[in-house]
Short mmCIF file of C-alpha atoms and ligand atoms in Angstrom, two decimals:
data_model
loop_
_atom_site.label_atom_id
_atom_site.label_comp_id
_atom_site.label_asym_id
_atom_site.label_seq_id
_atom_site.Cartn_x
_atom_site.Cartn_y
_atom_site.Cartn_z
CA MET O 1 10.91 -6.79 -2.19
CA ASN O 2 6.74 -7.34 -2.82
CA LEU O 3 6.06 -10.39 -0.69
CA VAL O 4 2.65 -11.35 -1.80
CA LEU O 5 0.54 -13.68 -0.01
CA CYS O 6 -2.23 -15.72 -0.92
CA LEU O 7 -4.02 -15.79 2.34
CA THR O 8 -6.77 -17.80 0.83
CA GLU O 9 -7.95 -19.40 -2.36
CA GLN O 10 -11.58 -19.05 -1.16
CA CYS O 11 -13.54 -16.16 -3.20
CA ASN O 12 -17.13 -14.95 -1.99
CA LEU O 13 -17.12 -13.95 -5.69
CA ARG O 14 -17.82 -16.02 -9.08
CA CYS O 15 -16.01 -13.37 -11.81
CA SER O 16 -16.68 -14.68 -15.45
CA TYR O 17 -13.15 -13.63 -16.01
CA CYS O 18 -11.51 -15.64 -12.68
CA TYR O 19 -8.30 -17.22 -13.65
CA TYR O 20 -9.90 -20.10 -11.53
CA LYS O 21 -13.38 -19.87 -12.55
CA GLU O 22 -13.19 -23.93 -13.35
CA THR O 23 -12.28 -24.70 -10.12
CA GLN O 24 -13.33 -21.76 -7.36
CA ALA O 25 -16.08 -23.94 -6.32
CA CYS O 26 -13.60 -26.47 -5.01
CA ARG O 27 -10.68 -24.32 -3.98
CA HIS O 28 -10.79 -24.61 -0.10
CA ALA O 29 -6.95 -23.81 0.87
CA VAL O 30 -6.14 -21.17 3.43
CA MET O 31 -2.74 -20.10 4.61
CA ASP O 32 -2.41 -21.03 8.59
CA ASN O 33 -0.55 -18.82 10.79
CA ALA O 34 2.76 -20.98 10.62
CA THR O 35 3.31 -20.25 7.32
CA LEU O 36 2.00 -16.81 7.39
CA GLU O 37 4.99 -15.76 9.82
CA GLN O 38 7.29 -17.88 7.39
CA ALA O 39 6.31 -16.81 4.21
CA ILE O 40 7.25 -13.06 6.11
CA ARG O 41 10.41 -14.12 7.87
CA THR O 42 11.21 -15.63 3.72
CA GLY O 43 10.49 -12.02 2.63
CA LEU O 44 12.51 -10.00 5.05
CA GLU O 45 15.05 -12.28 4.22
CA ARG O 46 15.30 -12.09 0.72
CA THR O 47 15.08 -8.30 0.90
CA ILE O 48 17.75 -8.01 3.16
CA SER O 49 19.87 -10.63 1.30
CA PHE O 50 19.24 -8.40 -2.28
CA LYS O 51 20.56 -5.32 -0.39
CA GLN O 52 16.93 -3.56 -0.51
CA LYS O 53 15.48 -1.17 2.15
CA HIS O 54 11.58 -1.35 1.48
CA LEU O 55 9.42 -4.56 2.23
CA ILE O 56 5.96 -4.79 0.95
CA VAL O 57 3.90 -7.23 2.13
CA SER O 58 0.65 -7.63 -0.17
CA PHE O 59 -2.18 -9.40 0.80
CA PHE O 60 -4.27 -11.39 -1.90
CA GLY O 61 -6.30 -14.56 -2.66
CA GLY O 62 -9.05 -15.72 -3.92
CA GLU O 63 -10.39 -12.80 -1.81
CA PRO O 64 -8.25 -11.92 1.17
CA LEU O 65 -11.17 -10.00 3.32
CA LEU O 66 -12.10 -13.64 3.79
CA ARG O 67 -9.06 -13.69 6.28
CA LYS O 68 -9.26 -10.30 8.11
CA ASP O 69 -7.90 -11.73 11.21
CA ALA O 70 -5.25 -13.05 9.01
CA ILE O 71 -4.10 -10.06 7.75
CA MET O 72 -4.38 -8.15 10.84
CA GLY O 73 -2.08 -10.72 12.86
CA GLY O 74 0.60 -10.65 9.38
CA VAL O 75 0.94 -7.04 9.85
CA GLY O 76 1.26 -7.13 13.41
CA PHE O 77 3.77 -10.12 12.61
CA ALA O 78 5.76 -7.90 10.13
CA LYS O 79 6.15 -4.91 12.36
CA ALA O 80 7.66 -6.64 15.10
CA LEU O 81 10.31 -8.71 12.87
CA VAL O 82 11.27 -5.36 11.26
CA ALA O 83 11.36 -3.85 14.88
CA GLU O 84 13.87 -6.82 15.69
CA ALA O 85 16.01 -6.77 12.85
CA MET O 86 16.60 -2.89 13.48
CA VAL O 87 17.67 -3.41 16.98
CA GLN O 88 19.83 -6.27 15.87
CA HIS O 89 21.19 -3.58 13.15
CA ARG O 90 20.59 -6.10 10.46
CA ILE O 91 18.74 -3.45 8.56
CA GLY O 92 18.92 0.64 9.12
CA THR O 93 16.53 2.79 10.80
CA ASP O 94 15.71 4.06 7.14
CA PHE O 95 14.36 0.18 6.03
CA ARG O 96 10.66 0.72 5.19
CA LEU O 97 7.81 -2.00 5.29
CA SER O 98 4.31 -0.98 4.09
CA PHE O 99 1.26 -2.99 3.31
CA VAL O 100 -0.98 -3.61 0.15
CA ILE O 101 -4.40 -5.35 -0.34
CA ASN O 102 -5.81 -6.55 -3.60
CA THR O 103 -9.81 -6.89 -2.79
CA ASN O 104 -13.06 -7.28 -4.72
CA GLY O 105 -13.94 -4.51 -2.09
CA THR O 106 -17.39 -6.58 -1.35
CA LEU O 107 -16.40 -7.49 2.08
CA PHE O 108 -15.10 -4.27 4.06
CA ASP O 109 -16.27 -3.15 7.51
CA ASP O 110 -15.90 0.35 8.96
CA ALA O 111 -13.43 -1.38 11.42
CA PHE O 112 -11.10 -2.57 8.96
CA LEU O 113 -11.77 0.58 6.90
CA ASP O 114 -10.29 1.91 9.87
CA PHE O 115 -7.45 -0.44 9.92
CA CYS O 116 -6.24 -0.14 6.78
CA GLU O 117 -6.14 3.80 7.21
CA ARG O 118 -4.15 3.89 10.66
CA GLU O 119 -1.53 1.24 8.64
CA LYS O 120 -1.38 3.02 5.53
CA PHE O 121 -2.45 0.33 3.23
CA THR O 122 -2.47 0.56 -0.30
CA ILE O 123 -5.44 -0.55 -1.63
CA PHE O 124 -6.08 -2.07 -5.25
CA LEU O 125 -9.91 -2.09 -5.80
CA SER O 126 -11.22 -4.68 -8.47
CA LEU O 127 -14.06 -2.18 -9.62
CA ASP O 128 -14.92 -2.58 -13.53
CA GLY O 129 -16.70 0.67 -13.35
CA PRO O 130 -20.67 1.68 -12.58
CA GLY O 131 -23.18 -1.28 -11.93
CA TYR O 132 -24.53 -1.82 -15.46
CA HIS O 133 -20.79 -2.40 -16.58
CA HIS O 134 -19.33 -3.82 -13.33
CA ASP O 135 -22.03 -6.83 -12.75
CA ILE O 136 -21.43 -8.00 -16.49
CA ALA O 137 -19.06 -10.14 -14.94
CA ARG O 138 -18.39 -9.72 -11.27
CA ARG O 139 -21.27 -12.00 -9.99
CA THR O 140 -21.68 -13.75 -6.31
CA THR O 141 -21.82 -17.14 -5.78
CA ASP O 142 -25.97 -16.87 -6.32
CA GLY O 143 -25.44 -15.12 -9.09
CA ARG O 144 -26.51 -11.28 -8.36
CA GLY O 145 -24.40 -8.43 -9.30
CA SER O 146 -21.89 -7.33 -6.47
CA PHE O 147 -21.67 -3.60 -7.44
CA LYS O 148 -24.49 -3.16 -4.41
CA ASP O 149 -22.03 -4.68 -2.13
CA ILE O 150 -18.89 -2.15 -3.06
CA GLU O 151 -20.85 1.22 -3.63
CA TRP O 152 -21.20 2.02 0.11
CA ASN O 153 -17.56 1.97 0.29
CA ILE O 154 -16.37 4.28 -2.82
CA PRO O 155 -16.20 7.79 -1.27
CA ARG O 156 -13.94 5.89 1.73
CA LEU O 157 -11.69 3.94 -0.44
CA VAL O 158 -11.46 6.67 -2.60
CA LYS O 159 -10.48 9.10 0.34
CA LEU O 160 -7.82 5.95 0.89
CA GLY O 161 -6.29 6.77 -2.45
CA ALA O 162 -7.59 2.95 -3.53
CA THR O 163 -6.70 2.47 -7.42
CA ALA O 164 -9.48 0.99 -9.06
CA LEU O 165 -8.44 -2.30 -11.57
CA SER O 166 -11.39 -2.60 -14.36
CA THR O 167 -11.05 -5.83 -16.34
CA ILE O 168 -12.61 -5.63 -19.78
CA THR O 169 -14.07 -8.56 -21.69
CA ARG O 170 -15.74 -8.71 -24.80
CA ALA O 171 -19.12 -7.93 -23.50
CA HIS O 172 -17.74 -4.73 -21.19
CA VAL O 173 -16.03 -3.06 -24.43
CA GLY O 174 -19.31 -0.98 -25.10
CA THR O 175 -19.68 0.87 -22.40
CA LEU O 176 -15.58 1.19 -21.42
CA ALA O 177 -14.85 4.64 -22.07
CA GLU O 178 -17.69 5.71 -19.80
CA SER O 179 -17.02 3.61 -17.25
CA ILE O 180 -13.38 4.66 -17.00
CA ARG O 181 -14.89 8.56 -16.83
CA TRP O 182 -17.06 7.58 -14.38
CA LEU O 183 -14.60 5.75 -12.11
CA HIS O 184 -12.65 8.80 -12.64
CA GLU O 185 -15.48 11.06 -11.78
CA GLN O 186 -16.16 9.07 -8.24
CA GLY O 187 -13.07 10.43 -7.40
CA PHE O 188 -10.36 7.69 -8.04
CA LYS O 189 -6.66 8.82 -9.05
CA SER O 190 -5.75 5.83 -10.30
CA ILE O 191 -7.08 3.83 -12.73
CA ALA O 192 -5.62 0.68 -14.68
CA THR O 193 -7.23 -1.55 -17.12
CA ALA O 194 -6.25 -5.39 -18.25
CA VAL O 195 -8.12 -7.28 -20.99
CA ASP O 196 -9.13 -10.84 -20.47
CA PHE O 197 -7.77 -12.52 -23.56
CA ASP O 198 -9.97 -15.46 -23.94
CA GLY O 199 -8.62 -16.30 -27.32
CA LYS O 200 -12.09 -15.48 -28.63
CA TRP O 201 -11.52 -11.50 -29.67
CA THR O 202 -12.75 -10.65 -33.53
CA GLY O 203 -11.34 -7.96 -35.35
CA ASP O 204 -14.55 -6.00 -35.22
CA GLU O 205 -14.35 -6.45 -31.25
CA PHE O 206 -10.65 -5.27 -31.58
CA GLU O 207 -11.87 -2.64 -33.57
CA ASN O 208 -14.66 -1.14 -31.17
CA LEU O 209 -12.05 -1.79 -28.10
CA ALA O 210 -9.59 0.80 -29.85
CA ASP O 211 -12.37 3.34 -30.48
CA GLN O 212 -12.79 3.14 -26.78
CA TYR O 213 -9.21 3.61 -26.18
CA ARG O 214 -9.35 6.54 -28.03
CA GLU O 215 -11.69 7.84 -26.14
CA MET O 216 -10.23 7.09 -22.98
CA ALA O 217 -7.06 8.73 -24.07
CA GLN O 218 -8.49 11.80 -25.10
CA TYR O 219 -10.26 12.32 -21.76
CA TRP O 220 -7.07 11.35 -19.79
CA LEU O 221 -5.07 14.17 -21.92
CA GLU O 222 -7.85 16.64 -21.25
CA CYS O 223 -7.93 15.94 -17.41
CA ARG O 224 -4.06 16.38 -17.49
CA LYS O 225 -4.12 19.41 -19.53
CA ALA O 226 -6.66 20.51 -16.91
CA GLY O 227 -4.10 20.17 -14.21
CA GLU O 228 -5.84 17.06 -12.75
CA LYS O 229 -4.01 14.41 -10.94
CA PHE O 230 -4.94 11.07 -12.91
CA PHE O 231 -2.86 8.07 -13.70
CA LEU O 232 -4.54 5.78 -16.48
CA GLY O 233 -1.99 2.92 -16.48
CA THR O 234 -3.61 1.73 -19.76
CA ILE O 235 -2.37 4.82 -21.47
CA GLN O 236 0.55 5.86 -19.49
CA ASP O 237 2.11 2.75 -18.95
CA LYS O 238 3.05 2.71 -22.81
CA ILE O 239 3.73 6.33 -23.18
CA LYS O 240 5.65 6.47 -19.85
CA LEU O 241 8.25 3.47 -21.27
CA LEU O 242 8.73 5.38 -24.60
CA VAL O 243 9.67 8.71 -23.06
CA LEU O 244 11.84 7.28 -20.31
CA GLU O 245 13.42 4.61 -23.05
CA LYS O 246 12.86 1.79 -20.40
CA ARG O 247 12.19 -1.81 -20.88
CA PHE O 248 8.67 -3.20 -19.31
CA ARG O 249 10.81 -5.97 -17.72
CA GLN O 250 12.91 -3.42 -15.97
CA TYR O 251 10.37 -0.72 -15.30
CA SER O 252 7.07 -2.31 -14.59
CA CYS O 253 7.82 -6.29 -14.01
CA HIS O 254 9.58 -6.92 -10.65
CA VAL O 255 9.87 -11.01 -11.00
CA TYR O 256 12.80 -12.96 -9.44
CA ASP O 257 14.53 -9.35 -7.17
CA GLY O 258 11.56 -7.52 -7.08
CA THR O 259 8.34 -10.12 -5.90
CA ILE O 260 8.09 -13.12 -4.52
CA GLY O 261 4.46 -14.75 -4.84
CA VAL O 262 3.77 -17.57 -1.68
CA ALA O 263 0.61 -20.00 -2.02
CA THR O 264 -1.61 -21.11 0.73
CA ASN O 265 0.95 -24.07 1.42
CA GLY O 266 4.44 -21.78 1.59
CA ASN O 267 5.15 -22.71 -2.08
CA ILE O 268 7.21 -19.84 -3.55
CA PHE O 269 6.22 -18.11 -7.43
CA PRO O 270 7.67 -15.56 -9.52
CA CYS O 271 4.50 -13.10 -9.02
CA SER O 272 1.00 -13.04 -7.95
CA ARG O 273 -0.40 -14.62 -11.47
CA PHE O 274 1.59 -17.85 -10.86
CA ILE O 275 0.67 -18.48 -7.33
CA THR O 276 -1.15 -22.02 -6.82
CA SER O 277 -0.97 -24.88 -3.91
CA LYS O 278 -0.69 -27.52 -6.73
CA GLU O 279 2.14 -29.33 -5.87
CA SER O 280 2.83 -30.13 -9.80
CA ALA O 281 2.76 -26.50 -10.53
CA PRO O 282 5.05 -25.13 -13.47
CA TYR O 283 7.60 -22.30 -12.73
CA LEU O 284 7.88 -23.22 -8.87
CA GLN O 285 10.59 -21.33 -6.94
CA GLY O 286 10.56 -23.18 -3.55
CA ASN O 287 8.81 -23.16 -0.73
CA VAL O 288 8.99 -20.60 2.70
CA PHE O 289 9.95 -23.84 5.19
CA THR O 290 12.56 -25.07 2.58
CA GLY O 291 14.24 -22.31 0.64
CA PHE O 292 14.20 -21.22 -2.89
CA ASP O 293 15.25 -23.77 -5.12
CA GLU O 294 17.97 -21.53 -7.17
CA GLY O 295 17.80 -23.91 -9.86
CA ALA O 296 14.10 -22.73 -11.10
CA CYS O 297 15.29 -19.00 -10.28
CA LYS O 298 18.28 -19.07 -12.64
CA LYS O 299 15.68 -20.51 -15.58
CA LEU O 300 13.61 -17.55 -14.75
CA ARG O 301 16.48 -15.08 -14.84
CA ASP O 302 17.66 -16.68 -17.98
CA PHE O 303 14.67 -16.09 -19.79
CA LEU O 304 13.95 -12.44 -18.74
CA GLU O 305 17.26 -11.93 -20.21
CA SER O 306 16.01 -13.07 -23.61
CA ASP O 307 14.31 -11.94 -26.44
CA LYS O 308 11.19 -14.14 -27.83
CA GLN O 309 12.38 -15.35 -31.20
CA GLU O 310 9.07 -14.73 -32.68
CA CYS O 311 9.31 -10.99 -31.50
CA GLU O 312 12.52 -10.61 -33.24
CA GLY O 313 12.79 -7.00 -34.87
CA CYS O 314 9.29 -5.75 -33.53
CA ALA O 315 9.85 -2.30 -32.30
CA ILE O 316 7.59 -2.34 -29.65
CA ARG O 317 8.60 -5.28 -28.02
CA TYR O 318 10.20 -3.67 -25.26
CA ARG O 319 6.75 -2.49 -24.46
CA CYS O 320 4.44 -5.06 -25.34
CA CYS O 321 3.24 -7.41 -22.40
CA MET O 322 3.16 -10.23 -24.60
CA HIS O 323 7.16 -9.73 -24.90
CA GLU O 324 7.76 -8.79 -21.41
CA CYS O 325 5.43 -10.14 -19.08
CA ALA O 326 5.81 -13.82 -18.18
CA CYS O 327 2.63 -14.40 -16.57
CA THR O 328 0.52 -13.52 -19.98
CA SER O 329 3.10 -15.54 -21.52
CA PHE O 330 2.16 -18.15 -19.23
CA TYR O 331 -1.93 -17.67 -18.93
CA THR O 332 -2.57 -17.09 -23.09
CA THR O 333 0.19 -19.81 -24.45
CA GLY O 334 0.75 -22.05 -21.31
CA THR O 335 4.57 -21.60 -21.67
CA LEU O 336 7.13 -18.40 -20.76
CA GLU O 337 8.16 -18.41 -24.58
CA GLY O 338 4.99 -18.56 -26.54
CA VAL O 339 3.23 -15.78 -28.25
CA SER O 340 -0.39 -15.36 -28.42
CA ALA O 341 -1.95 -13.58 -31.69
CA GLU O 342 -4.45 -12.20 -29.94
CA VAL O 343 -2.36 -9.98 -27.29
CA CYS O 344 0.06 -9.21 -30.00
CA THR O 345 -2.56 -7.31 -31.83
CA HIS O 346 -4.21 -5.89 -28.56
CA GLU O 347 -0.59 -4.89 -28.05
CA ARG O 348 0.14 -3.17 -31.72
CA MET O 349 -3.05 -1.61 -31.60
CA LEU O 350 -2.72 0.05 -28.28
CA ALA O 351 1.02 0.97 -28.73
CA GLU O 352 -0.49 3.00 -31.55
CA ILE O 353 -2.97 4.86 -30.14
CA CYS O 354 -0.36 5.89 -27.46
CA ASP O 355 2.09 6.67 -29.77
CA LYS O 356 -0.09 9.12 -32.04
CA LEU O 357 -1.41 10.56 -28.65
CA ILE O 358 2.06 11.84 -27.91
CA SER O 359 3.17 12.45 -31.22
CA ASN O 360 0.29 14.94 -31.28
S1 SF4 F 1 -12.83 -11.49 -6.84
FE1 SF4 F 1 -11.00 -12.29 -7.96
S2 SF4 F 1 -10.43 -14.44 -7.08
FE2 SF4 F 1 -13.13 -13.68 -6.49
S3 SF4 F 1 -13.88 -14.80 -8.15
FE3 SF4 F 1 -13.45 -12.39 -9.44
S4 SF4 F 1 -11.27 -12.59 -9.86
FE4 SF4 F 1 -11.82 -14.31 -9.24
S1 SF4 F 2 5.71 -11.31 -14.95
FE1 SF4 F 2 3.77 -9.69 -15.77
S2 SF4 F 2 1.99 -10.31 -13.90
FE2 SF4 F 2 4.00 -10.92 -12.84
S3 SF4 F 2 5.03 -9.01 -11.96
FE3 SF4 F 2 5.95 -9.11 -14.39
S4 SF4 F 2 4.60 -8.10 -15.40
FE4 SF4 F 2 3.52 -8.68 -13.61
S1 SF4 F 3 3.67 -6.73 -30.67
FE1 SF4 F 3 3.46 -9.13 -31.44
S2 SF4 F 3 5.74 -9.38 -32.71
FE2 SF4 F 3 5.63 -7.72 -31.49
S3 SF4 F 3 6.61 -7.71 -29.50
FE3 SF4 F 3 4.17 -8.24 -28.89
S4 SF4 F 3 3.90 -10.05 -29.30
FE4 SF4 F 3 6.11 -9.38 -30.23
#
């Protein structure tokens, strides 16, 4: 079970593609210690109830490094709780506990990096590419590019095995492939990209993006043929699902029995991207103090078992994030069932590139 904890809604950046860009300046909520501890208890109990043997505690935000003390406290609490459950024979000695952080990378210091190394953290670093590419969207509250604040950390983060997450807006397309190559040359062995679907992508922009994807795919293939360790999620995820004949929802999406997202006020959501402390939020699954709303969980399970009507007969539907990712549906159409024409176009284009790559 992956327990994703939104430690704070605050962030020291104002990225142009942030989900919260309209409201970031007035997002002040932080998770208090009682909620943090109760969330970890809930995560462990849910893991045990699903008879799973691995609890991942993921620290998320806003920017979680604004709460370094809470991260350190949460790690200590989770370790003590798991040790106690082992002593009580509620879990076996083969039970694993691990930690993840999703960060913009601007607030690390040596002591915290040492802590991450000691606790074997998995680090997901939002880094779009070199300064001229990264700073297009990732800006500080006073409008500066944030690359300089991350740059000095890059060698250490590479050593710690961080995954670089690069977001693609319409303004990034022209320098995308060279930025992915740059990230790989810095030593990142795992890179993933995500498109900022803003409803404004034009046909020409998608064609340019397709050219960049082809270049990235070719580069990735050459690296792999040369025996290099290099995971490029953008390309590899699509190929993997085809080769393994797996469905995205079963393989890459862990909603329901694989993830719990917890907001600062303890409200529970299906995954990290739904999390909000707003009381009227859709897809709320309960609260760590009052338990799960099984009716809401069932609704989500039913959705995960059904196909979208609009996608009937589409050959790539089980590899398409518009069809398979509840969150992409929610963010681009406002519902779980909706289909965004923009994402549909993107998914067809990317699947074609990936399929051609393996057929060659
Ligand atoms: S770092 Fe993340 S949370 Fe902060 S502004 Fe950027 S996208 Fe939003
Ligand atoms: S709904 Fe989407 S974002 Fe959430 S876990 Fe599934 S694939 Fe990931
Ligand atoms: S490519 Fe389009 S039609 Fe096919 S599954 Fe995705 S959203 Fe549906």
